Amino acid sequence: MQACPQVKNILVLDSEGKRVAVKYYSDEDWPTNGAKEAFEKTVFTKTHKTNARTEAEVTMIDSYVIVYKFVEDLHFFVTGGEDQNELILASVLQGFFDAVGILLRGNVEKSEVLENLDLILLCLDETIDGGVPLQTDAAVLANKVASHNIDSGAPLSEQTLAQALVTAREHLTRSLLK
Amino acid sequence: GGDLRLRNFVSPADRKRFSTSVFIPFSRKTLCSRDLEGSEAMAQPLVKKDDDRDDEAEYSPFMGIEKGAVLQEARVFNDPQLDPRRCSQVITKLLYLLNQGETFTKVEATEVFFAVTKLFQSRDVGLRRMLYLMIKELSPSADEVIIVTSSLMKDMNSKTDMYRANAIRVLCRITDGVLLTQIERYLKQAIVDKNPVVASAALVSGIHLLQTNPEVVKRWSNEVQEAVQSRAALVQFHALALLHQIRQNDRLAVSKLVTSLTRGTVRSPLAQCLLIRYTSQVIRESASNSQGDRPFYDFLEGCLRHKAEMVIFEAARAITELSGVTSRELTPAITVLQLFLSSSKPVLRFAAVRTLNKVAMTHPMAVTNCNIDMESLISDQNRSIATLAITTLLKTGNESSVDRLMKQITNFMSDIADEFKIVVVEAIRSLCLKFPLKYRALMNFLSNILREEGGFEYKKAIVDSIVILIRDIPDAKESGLLHLCEFIEDCEFTYLSTQILHFLGIEGPKTSDPSKYIRYIYNRVHLENATVRAAAVSTLAKFGAMVDALKPRVFVLLRRCLFDSDDEVRDRATLYLNTLGGDGEVVETDKDVKEFLFGALEIPLVNLETSLRNYVAAEEAFDINSVPKEVKSQPLAEKKAPGKKQPTGLGAPPAAPPSTVDAYEKLLSSIPELASLGKPFKSSAPTELTEAETEYAVNVVKHIYDRHVVFQYNCTNTIPEQLLEEVSVVVDSSDAEEFSFVLSKPLRSLPYDSPGQTFAVFEKPEGVPAVGKFSNTLKFIVKEVDPNTGEADEDGVDDEYQLEELEVVSADYMQKVGVSNFRNAWESLDADLERVDEYGLGPRESLAEAVNAVISLLGMQPCEGTEVVASNSRSHTCLLSGVFIGNVRVLARLQFGLTGPKEVAMKLAVKSEDIAVSDAIHEIVASG
């Protein structure tokens, strides 16, 4: 077993399995872009019919553990090795997923993600460093990414309040939909 | 193609507006999206006309992006008046291209890199962050790194924490060893920085750098140790991970680390998971030398009550993976996993069922409590969870639940992936062996799924399972064979077809109506590729040889094969027709012919290959009987240091001690005194006669001949300042009465670190498996060597060195030679060559230990995997095969049983070609 939890990749794919933003941390497993695309295709085909919208789902493909969550037209995946603690991977996924939600103000869909790709890439960068989980708390993550993107007009305190409102609204809608 | 077409419908004005409005920071987002709504409304009708589905959503800021154009745009980085927002946009575009798998040529990457470095002039925070990302993605070369080093070092000492953290991560990612020593001081400070983001950045960078520059990172342990005490959760996690990696090869240090941390408080769940892993490691490594209560078990058990689920799970899993875990230790772990099974979170259910599935393999009884929860998981939305639940149930289920389970499985088999199907098939196979009465339901299931779609691995798993069931459950044979016949009618895998044809040839002729298989086999000759056709010809011939009534028909079919387009197929048909007498009258086939055509090749293929290579180079005719049957022993692990000295002088002995059977033969035949003894019957594995790390390392190989034994002492001199000469081993055989000393072959010189051999030869009564103990003393002349010149002194001193005793045991007279089908081999030997007796083996540690003791006492080859004893079983049957001195084939069937607590009894049945040898084997067991 690995001494330290390692994430092998984080994928954000669209509703057709096309790459929106991805980051691989293991060149040994997928040495070429072709290998990466093949992996994305397999993962997408084997999961896209499942319902991973309320809770994160999980599966094993080719000896990798993959946890995933969907929202609108986006599919988020976090991949780890066979021995990996699924719950650690799930906490990485949840942290990144919720941070993106905060950054995009709950408006998480492909066009928004592409428009704010800079934020998404920074968020990926702050979530994992070379496979090692760097931060799994969504609020901290979002804050790290957004802190400098906020105009001086919107002070940090207000910003966090606004974020809190967004999150609260989300929770409310979710519980109503159940 | 929607993207391309759509691009044409967006007016140039739109596109221009788009490209400038895309990357507006999100505080102004509302404005931006309202803007977009307007443009979407405009684009929508056009799209609809185009009859594209719902592509109006596919409105991407990167539509029609081209590498060349973006590289052009990157020129803005050189503007004297930098526009931070525009620069950020261009970097995002570059990152987008890289993310999509686009690559830059060396020249392009260098140009972009140089342009990007200009952006350090800007004080814009957002742009700086993008700049960091870009540098990491470009992974610059060493000479390029120099250009950004000073800027990054400045950022590393900035007052802004975000700069410091990110600059550290970038610098460590692109740095080399030389640069690292320059920034080491800052990194050590950063590790204990009061800002957790900075500390984590330095620690995680340390984890990566440890792979490339371990000697530098190891110097940071004091700081890292301090960081382990940090109040910030993630800093503690990163520090612990790094500290453990620094010390991972130092068992004692890891043990101390674990001891102190398990007493204290670890704040972060992630760090707690690490601690659980390290604790398991310590438990694993200390398991061998401790008795009584397992150290640290209480800690693991305590973690089951942690508030974080990931910690609870990590601890539960660690407990289930403890080696030799007892059911008392398992119970609390199983209880928390069982709770997870009914969680609303799929990840939790999956983790629990996956772990319980593994536990079920070794401790099925411990998991049965969860069966009710498992059954409800069969209908789980998540098919992975359902599969794991099913296979767990198959492992723990009882006879009465089989039919119900099979029904549930059939329903969901079609919508799971091949790798899960294989797991299910394997579970069904072992279930069928457990409950043979249920074979009909299970065989039907297997044949049904065999007809459905599936890849090679999946199909192979099914075929393997059917073959095993046919072998082990006599009632299942006929229906199983017909299922296989039907499968090869439409099988796309050559490998599986040939395997099944081979199997049919062995099993088919023994059935009540062999003729019904002929049609299936002959169809292959018509419809398949050459490989399968050749296999089918062999199978037909087997039916002809075994079933006289079928001979005429088979001959007709084989004659047709003489006109096949493929050489191999024609050759086989010709061979079989001739040897089976297909050109003359139909007579009963000779036993010898059968043996020749269909007997198993009881020679390891590697040995055959070596002999054939020798044959190609030699003049003599090839004799299959000269090929050694002994399974090659593993090459000796070489203990020598890498940079070893070349032996001096022309008469230097071979560099490494020969270790394999043919290497031994070559060595022995090269020495005249030994060559005259003939060929050794068997050569033992080397036995060490010295402790590890002593001045002189000696091990011995015993070569057994009909009338002699030869001890080959492999000696290594590990002292650089010494040269040994006239090295020999003085052997005292007073405890080995049947042996008499013949000669000793000394080693002329033994320089430092270049092994050499000396031999001692003893005579013993011919064909008798004489045993005895021999004590050994190494005798030599030692000469001082000048370490500078490498020259040895003229004068030497006589010296000797005491070695361990060696023993010749009965197992030395037995070659490990397996048989492919034990039952056939056993039945081929007459019943009056059998000797049966019972033995009480007394108190034993376990059944498995008793079985292994008898196997090694006899020195025979276990067959068909019978050396493995299932845990918790109270009886076991083991099948052994070997060739005893004098080239006598021996088979043994050992039945073990527990007669009381730890008391083991054994019934031993021996058959051999010589009744005296059967007696001798009993003699060995009786005196062992």
PDB file of C-alpha atoms in Angstrom, chain A residues 95 98-99 102-103 123 126-127 134-147 160 163, chain B residues 129 162 196-197 234:
ATOM      1  CA  GLY A  95     -13.678  19.558  -1.944  1.00  0.00           C
ATOM      2  CA  ASP A  98     -17.892  22.316  -4.003  1.00  0.00           C
ATOM      3  CA  ALA A  99     -15.085  24.818  -4.497  1.00  0.00           C
ATOM      4  CA  ILE A 102     -18.617  28.453  -4.871  1.00  0.00           C
ATOM      5  CA  LEU A 103     -16.354  29.982  -7.517  1.00  0.00           C
ATOM      6  CA  CYS A 123      -8.571  25.496  -8.244  1.00  0.00           C
ATOM      7  CA  GLU A 126      -4.642  24.275  -5.232  1.00  0.00           C
ATOM      8  CA  THR A 127      -6.444  20.949  -4.716  1.00  0.00           C
ATOM      9  CA  LEU A 134      -3.078  19.867  -0.853  1.00  0.00           C
ATOM     10  CA  GLN A 135      -6.412  21.113   0.423  1.00  0.00           C
ATOM     11  CA  THR A 136      -9.798  19.382   0.636  1.00  0.00           C
ATOM     12  CA  ASP A 137     -11.892  22.071   2.283  1.00  0.00           C
ATOM     13  CA  ALA A 138     -14.059  23.700  -0.378  1.00  0.00           C
ATOM     14  CA  ALA A 139     -14.404  27.070   1.333  1.00  0.00           C
ATOM     15  CA  VAL A 140     -10.651  27.359   1.905  1.00  0.00           C
ATOM     16  CA  LEU A 141      -9.964  26.273  -1.650  1.00  0.00           C
ATOM     17  CA  ALA A 142     -12.376  28.759  -3.166  1.00  0.00           C
ATOM     18  CA  ASN A 143     -10.976  31.474  -0.993  1.00  0.00           C
ATOM     19  CA  LYS A 144      -7.421  30.689  -2.061  1.00  0.00           C
ATOM     20  CA  VAL A 145      -8.391  30.826  -5.718  1.00  0.00           C
ATOM     21  CA  ALA A 146     -10.687  33.804  -5.545  1.00  0.00           C
ATOM     22  CA  SER A 147      -8.894  36.038  -3.071  1.00  0.00           C
ATOM     23  CA  THR A 160     -17.953  35.168   2.023  1.00  0.00           C
ATOM     24  CA  GLN A 163     -20.968  32.642  -0.864  1.00  0.00           C
TER      25      GLN A 163
ATOM     26  CA  ARG B 129      -0.930  33.206 -10.357  1.00  0.00           C
ATOM     27  CA  MET B 162       0.092  33.409  -1.499  1.00  0.00           C
ATOM     28  CA  PRO B 196      -0.181  26.817   6.954  1.00  0.00           C
ATOM     29  CA  VAL B 197      -0.387  27.339   3.191  1.00  0.00           C
ATOM     30  CA  LEU B 234      -3.168  19.722   6.653  1.00  0.00           C
TER      31      LEU B 234
END
